[in-house]
């Protein structure tokens, strides 16, 4: 038998369906053996007794090195993936955003270049189509063939939002070719009207960012996207669903048996719109779209995860420094770069608050952070589970470790965390990516540039 690289002894193996005690042996980046008291040797043996061994986190919504509103998201593929690794995430799916006039192939090539030699964990790309036309639609099948099996369309934002007929056409192509359309669902006209109104009334503070993007603006667009998907007979994935009104739309569609899926994010589960009222412009730290919502949306979203109405939790990690970047919007909320960090804290918050606080089970955590994302985005069972032959992407949680999250312990290249002061029970003490220990106790031990591009297949509908 080939020599094994690593054995984890007596951990509690957790999948979306099981928890059991076993040894787990790894070689050449793959899980080779799982069993009790494995009688074999390896270059390294880790005592995992008392630890939970989960599939490494898959974050299907990140924005690394992304231009936005005259600045650029502050994490690049090196710093962002190191932060992800330290937080227990072993694969990201970032958005390759189409520059105006570029082909999809050119878009993919541009983002491949940003990641090459930098990513510390595996990565894939959705293609965010911002300049849709007939030629781009013709190019979609080729993009799917090349491993970019999901596309994102924006229903809002000047410059790159798509009209309903375009969305309908894209859904049809995706359906025929085995791809998946993801939408950023917010009603453009409601937001445009309210932003202009607040501006005219000289209401410029961060809270007006939230007030200009009401729950109904999202719920209406969610409903409209679902209608288009139903007409096209196509699957649909809604990114960053943030409020209970949208969740109701999603539940209604799923009750009809429609293949509509959605993610929410930690910020919509744990933070609320009162954050925008923090003094000294600190509310700008939470300016993102959709915005943080009223407290009354938080519990319904947790329940939606628990009940399987919501399929995934991703981060929409899109950091901007408070100093120098967020501050660009001091005079007017519309000029605050949209986005906040989160790639490093997702897993520890879901474990440390979600599981430890009995909001979700441990198996549910695996399902929404790894298994479902891998299935929906065509990476299963290579990723998203713990099975012989799967990639050795794992995270070990110590349920006994408690911690207060503060910016200084995190690796995200930004000057704050939205989760400052959050107390968590349970901590990701080791991350293994591609069979290598890439993080231990919050310290990066891997190597930038060792992550691989993952070609993705057709979605598995959940
Ligand atoms: Zn996003």
XYZ file of C-alpha atoms and ligand atoms in Angstrom:
463
model
C 0.000 0.000 0.000
C 1.165 3.508 -0.798
C 2.481 5.498 2.112
C -0.166 7.643 3.738
C 0.417 11.323 4.329
C -1.813 11.997 7.280
C -4.065 10.139 9.697
C -6.625 11.794 11.950
C -7.204 9.516 14.933
C -10.541 9.070 16.652
C -12.270 12.254 15.529
C -16.013 12.654 15.443
C -16.684 12.574 11.706
C -19.629 14.772 10.742
C -21.434 14.687 7.402
C -24.811 16.088 6.404
C -26.380 12.835 7.547
C -24.092 11.273 10.175
C -21.878 11.650 13.205
C -19.564 8.791 14.123
C -16.136 8.187 15.614
C -13.473 6.986 13.203
C -9.916 7.312 11.990
C -9.450 8.992 8.650
C -6.433 8.466 6.391
C -5.266 10.809 3.656
C -2.812 10.541 0.790
C -2.215 12.524 -2.389
C -4.812 15.048 -1.364
C -7.650 12.523 -1.155
C -9.426 10.702 1.641
C -8.227 7.076 1.290
C -9.611 5.208 4.285
C -12.196 5.737 6.984
C -12.614 3.201 9.758
C -12.174 2.368 13.424
C -8.652 1.778 14.651
C -7.006 1.869 11.227
C -3.894 -0.236 11.376
C -1.563 1.789 9.178
C 1.169 4.356 9.441
C 1.559 7.787 7.955
C 4.050 10.641 7.793
C 1.924 12.543 10.291
C -0.653 11.473 12.855
C -3.056 13.960 14.429
C -4.975 13.077 17.575
C -8.506 14.269 16.784
C -10.127 12.881 19.925
C -12.777 15.254 21.256
C -12.822 17.204 17.977
C -15.450 17.300 15.282
C -14.160 16.650 11.771
C -16.303 18.450 9.179
C -16.003 18.811 5.411
C -14.067 22.002 4.735
C -16.316 24.992 4.240
C -17.345 25.956 0.715
C -18.086 29.643 0.365
C -19.904 30.161 -2.931
C -20.093 33.940 -2.715
C -16.881 35.949 -2.453
C -15.545 39.050 -4.169
C -11.764 39.110 -4.110
C -9.808 41.784 -5.918
C -13.056 43.216 -7.283
C -13.367 46.751 -8.639
C -16.381 48.612 -7.215
C -17.357 52.272 -7.366
C -13.901 53.648 -8.097
C -12.060 51.440 -5.617
C -11.185 47.742 -5.254
C -12.207 45.157 -2.640
C -9.251 45.007 -0.278
C -8.633 41.248 -0.147
C -6.883 39.762 -3.142
C -6.732 36.042 -3.888
C -3.793 35.572 -1.550
C -4.994 37.409 1.546
C -8.625 36.403 1.034
C -7.944 32.688 0.668
C -5.513 32.706 3.608
C -8.266 34.264 5.720
C -10.723 31.668 4.413
C -8.335 28.822 5.304
C -7.793 30.153 8.826
C -11.554 30.196 9.302
C -12.106 26.617 8.092
C -13.107 27.277 4.477
C -11.317 25.199 1.860
C -13.035 26.200 -1.397
C -14.411 29.494 -2.631
C -16.501 30.289 -5.660
C -15.731 33.884 -6.563
C -17.450 36.064 -9.130
C -15.643 36.782 -12.373
C -17.282 40.072 -13.257
C -17.587 40.806 -16.946
C -16.019 44.139 -17.902
C -18.215 46.076 -20.340
C -17.641 44.770 -23.843
C -15.596 41.729 -22.800
C -16.496 38.190 -23.865
C -17.146 35.536 -21.245
C -13.872 33.840 -22.187
C -11.988 37.093 -21.665
C -13.751 37.602 -18.353
C -12.811 34.133 -17.130
C -9.215 34.602 -18.257
C -8.955 37.894 -16.411
C -10.110 36.369 -13.130
C -7.972 33.261 -13.612
C -5.015 35.573 -13.777
C -5.976 37.283 -10.518
C -6.084 33.915 -8.726
C -3.168 32.072 -10.335
C -0.165 31.663 -8.051
C -2.003 33.374 -5.203
C -4.895 31.220 -4.010
C -4.086 29.142 -0.923
C -7.197 26.969 -1.294
C -9.188 25.661 -4.257
C -11.323 28.116 -6.165
C -13.898 28.316 -8.911
C -15.782 31.114 -10.622
C -19.317 32.063 -11.390
C -19.448 34.467 -14.291
C -21.325 37.654 -13.453
C -22.770 38.889 -16.710
C -22.982 42.680 -16.706
C -23.177 43.360 -20.432
C -25.676 40.889 -21.828
C -26.344 40.648 -25.549
C -26.947 37.978 -28.176
C -23.258 37.206 -28.612
C -22.831 36.659 -24.871
C -25.862 34.384 -24.789
C -24.339 32.341 -27.602
C -21.185 32.051 -25.551
C -22.911 30.686 -22.433
C -22.858 26.994 -23.525
C -19.102 27.156 -24.096
C -18.572 28.727 -20.666
C -20.588 25.913 -19.060
C -18.477 23.337 -20.937
C -15.336 24.999 -19.610
C -16.389 24.559 -15.986
C -18.122 27.868 -15.344
C -21.523 26.310 -14.862
C -23.215 29.192 -13.068
C -23.929 32.773 -14.015
C -25.001 35.723 -11.970
C -27.361 38.351 -13.258
C -28.105 41.582 -11.446
C -31.670 42.865 -11.336
C -30.448 46.168 -9.938
C -27.384 48.492 -10.217
C -26.992 51.092 -12.949
C -24.739 49.966 -15.746
C -25.144 46.243 -15.420
C -28.651 45.294 -14.415
C -30.549 43.097 -16.856
C -34.121 43.512 -18.008
C -36.699 40.793 -17.471
C -36.591 39.525 -21.063
C -32.838 39.074 -20.820
C -33.225 37.178 -17.566
C -35.812 34.949 -19.193
C -33.546 34.203 -22.161
C -30.559 33.478 -19.929
C -32.640 31.108 -17.807
C -33.699 29.200 -20.928
C -30.116 28.791 -22.142
C -28.907 27.712 -18.718
C -31.700 25.182 -18.510
C -30.899 23.704 -21.943
C -27.160 23.582 -21.359
C -27.007 22.316 -17.779
C -26.098 25.600 -16.155
C -27.545 27.596 -13.300
C -28.597 31.236 -13.188
C -28.058 33.083 -9.926
C -29.730 36.423 -9.335
C -29.080 39.444 -7.196
C -32.747 40.214 -6.612
C -33.685 43.788 -5.790
C -36.160 46.054 -7.561
C -34.188 48.728 -9.397
C -36.947 51.329 -9.650
C -37.951 51.290 -5.984
C -34.338 51.803 -4.949
C -33.662 54.462 -7.579
C -36.745 56.410 -6.501
C -35.921 56.262 -2.789
C -32.232 57.067 -3.201
C -33.119 60.175 -5.229
C -35.748 61.191 -2.696
C -33.386 60.887 0.289
C -30.682 62.733 -1.584
C -33.045 65.602 -2.393
C -34.036 65.755 1.283
C -30.367 65.871 2.264
C -30.648 62.564 4.105
C -27.120 61.307 3.525
C -26.272 59.115 6.532
C -25.629 55.345 6.310
C -29.076 54.470 7.734
C -30.633 55.799 4.520
C -28.793 53.110 2.605
C -31.010 50.605 4.424
C -34.148 52.701 4.156
C -33.671 53.100 0.400
C -33.627 49.319 -0.101
C -36.725 48.067 1.742
C -37.604 44.396 2.251
C -40.295 44.660 -0.378
C -37.789 45.763 -3.021
C -36.063 42.426 -2.533
C -39.204 40.314 -2.164
C -40.711 41.746 -5.345
C -37.586 40.935 -7.348
C -37.369 37.449 -5.821
C -40.952 36.847 -6.878
C -40.274 38.169 -10.382
C -37.154 36.042 -10.823
C -39.096 32.994 -9.664
C -41.812 33.806 -12.205
C -39.228 33.973 -15.013
C -37.671 30.701 -13.873
C -41.078 29.064 -13.817
C -41.808 30.312 -17.345
C -38.443 29.025 -18.556
C -38.761 25.743 -16.679
C -35.313 26.496 -15.330
C -33.636 26.175 -11.952
C -32.801 29.378 -10.118
C -30.486 30.323 -7.265
C -31.068 33.489 -5.297
C -27.925 34.971 -3.771
C -27.894 36.680 -0.373
C -31.578 36.391 0.490
C -31.878 38.703 3.472
C -35.402 39.111 4.825
C -38.524 37.240 5.812
C -40.707 38.632 3.003
C -38.313 37.129 0.426
C -38.204 33.892 2.364
C -41.990 33.682 2.084
C -41.697 34.009 -1.724
C -39.080 31.266 -1.762
C -41.163 28.967 0.422
C -44.182 29.464 -1.798
C -42.177 28.526 -4.907
C -40.629 25.475 -3.291
C -44.016 24.325 -2.032
C -45.043 24.229 -5.698
C -42.066 21.998 -6.394
C -40.108 24.612 -8.353
C -36.318 24.133 -8.411
C -35.625 27.460 -6.717
C -32.792 27.607 -4.212
C -31.307 30.363 -2.111
C -28.469 31.290 0.177
C -28.433 33.674 3.069
C -25.358 35.079 4.821
C -24.145 35.334 8.446
C -24.736 39.090 8.451
C -28.458 38.595 7.808
C -28.645 35.979 10.571
C -26.696 37.872 13.224
C -26.719 41.626 12.575
C -29.573 44.083 12.159
C -30.169 47.559 10.789
C -29.512 49.287 14.136
C -25.842 48.943 13.153
C -26.327 51.757 10.634
C -26.940 54.147 13.525
C -23.494 53.627 15.077
C -21.901 57.034 15.695
C -19.059 58.706 13.784
C -20.047 57.229 10.443
C -19.267 53.713 11.773
C -22.589 52.607 10.280
C -20.791 52.689 6.911
C -18.998 49.465 7.896
C -22.279 47.629 7.371
C -23.247 49.190 4.071
C -23.854 46.268 1.736
C -26.619 45.273 -0.651
C -29.086 44.026 0.330
C -28.726 45.937 3.597
C -28.975 44.563 7.119
C -32.630 44.185 8.034
C -34.877 44.766 11.000
C -34.377 42.298 13.881
C -37.635 40.582 13.036
C -36.066 38.916 9.972
C -33.318 37.146 11.941
C -35.213 34.275 13.540
C -37.244 33.435 10.400
C -33.966 33.047 8.470
C -32.517 30.676 11.098
C -35.752 28.737 10.954
C -35.589 28.700 7.162
C -32.180 27.040 7.370
C -33.345 24.570 9.980
C -36.400 23.596 7.936
C -34.567 23.328 4.637
C -36.331 26.300 3.051
C -32.925 27.952 2.622
C -30.189 25.763 1.172
C -26.891 27.488 1.879
C -24.985 30.094 3.844
C -22.344 32.031 1.918
C -20.644 35.272 2.900
C -20.710 37.839 0.076
C -17.234 38.641 1.419
C -16.380 41.999 -0.128
C -14.171 43.995 2.228
C -13.360 47.687 2.063
C -11.244 49.507 4.637
C -13.221 51.850 6.845
C -10.379 54.329 6.590
C -9.924 55.566 3.076
C -12.537 53.396 1.359
C -15.828 53.407 3.300
C -15.048 57.051 4.082
C -15.499 57.921 0.414
C -19.201 58.049 1.255
C -19.068 60.464 4.197
C -21.081 63.050 2.301
C -23.645 60.667 0.785
C -24.509 57.034 1.560
C -24.728 56.259 -2.162
C -20.971 56.703 -2.411
C -20.056 54.218 0.314
C -18.492 51.121 -1.311
C -20.964 48.261 -0.837
C -19.649 45.238 0.999
C -18.213 43.850 4.209
C -15.742 41.144 5.251
C -16.862 37.698 6.398
C -14.970 34.879 4.656
C -12.974 34.039 7.792
C -15.791 34.173 10.344
C -18.604 32.237 8.614
C -17.741 28.776 9.915
C -16.902 29.894 13.461
C -20.137 31.898 13.728
C -22.301 29.078 12.400
C -20.675 26.637 14.801
C -20.070 28.977 17.717
C -23.510 30.582 17.692
C -25.663 28.468 15.356
C -24.757 24.977 16.559
C -23.703 25.835 20.107
C -26.800 28.006 20.497
C -28.967 25.111 19.276
C -30.327 27.072 16.317
C -29.148 24.385 13.891
C -27.717 20.877 14.267
C -24.147 20.000 13.440
C -25.303 17.990 10.419
C -27.331 20.972 9.232
C -24.238 23.131 9.507
C -22.361 20.713 7.230
C -25.286 20.647 4.824
C -25.525 24.444 4.422
C -21.806 25.245 4.479
C -20.441 22.403 2.354
C -22.727 19.653 1.062
C -25.463 21.744 -0.519
C -23.053 24.333 -1.972
C -21.017 21.488 -3.527
C -24.133 19.896 -5.010
C -25.770 23.078 -6.274
C -22.547 24.273 -7.887
C -21.454 21.008 -9.460
C -18.581 19.913 -7.204
C -20.168 16.948 -5.409
C -18.952 14.392 -4.291
C -15.421 15.541 -4.991
C -16.132 18.244 -2.425
C -18.727 18.850 0.255
C -18.613 15.513 2.052
C -16.309 13.134 3.902
C -16.034 9.968 1.847
C -13.325 7.728 0.456
C -12.132 9.282 -2.811
C -13.271 12.807 -1.972
C -10.781 15.661 -1.709
C -9.168 15.782 1.725
C -10.657 19.185 2.551
C -11.527 19.178 6.236
C -11.954 21.395 9.251
C -11.536 20.286 12.858
C -13.666 22.055 15.446
C -12.879 21.975 19.133
C -16.272 22.386 20.846
C -14.562 23.183 24.153
C -12.730 26.249 22.887
C -14.489 29.542 23.418
C -13.373 32.818 21.977
C -14.304 36.451 21.570
C -13.929 37.556 17.971
C -11.755 40.629 17.589
C -10.250 42.034 14.413
C -6.656 41.457 15.538
C -7.013 37.656 15.459
C -8.333 37.646 11.876
C -6.428 37.639 8.587
C -8.887 39.466 6.353
C -7.067 42.423 4.792
C -9.303 45.133 6.176
C -9.421 47.292 9.315
C -12.538 45.943 11.039
C -14.828 42.943 11.432
C -18.616 43.312 11.657
C -18.502 40.623 14.369
C -16.229 42.445 16.835
C -16.995 41.244 20.357
C -19.085 38.226 19.337
C -18.563 35.333 21.766
C -18.385 31.908 20.190
C -18.355 28.465 21.759
C -16.327 26.118 19.554
C -13.456 27.061 17.254
C -11.871 25.739 14.026
C -8.527 24.521 15.370
C -7.237 22.929 12.160
C -7.964 23.261 8.459
C -6.812 20.665 5.959
C -7.005 21.553 2.255
C -5.955 19.126 -0.457
C -4.562 16.841 2.253
C -2.261 19.507 3.738
C -2.652 21.266 7.067
C -3.119 24.871 5.949
C -4.169 26.445 9.235
C -3.755 25.608 12.893
C -5.205 27.548 15.821
C -5.754 30.656 13.753
C -2.310 30.635 12.146
C -1.841 30.056 8.421
C 0.529 27.144 7.831
C -0.101 26.555 4.121
C 1.332 28.138 1.015
C -0.178 30.753 -1.251
C -0.472 29.520 -4.822
C -1.226 25.891 -3.965
C -4.986 26.187 -4.581
C -6.351 24.739 -7.815
C -9.064 25.914 -10.171
C -12.070 23.607 -9.929
C -14.026 22.980 -13.113
C -17.631 22.575 -12.142
C -20.380 20.403 -13.650
C -24.136 20.766 -13.881
C -26.048 21.631 -10.705
C -27.689 19.022 -8.534
C -31.026 20.549 -7.590
C -31.855 20.501 -3.913
Zn -21.994 39.655 -3.921
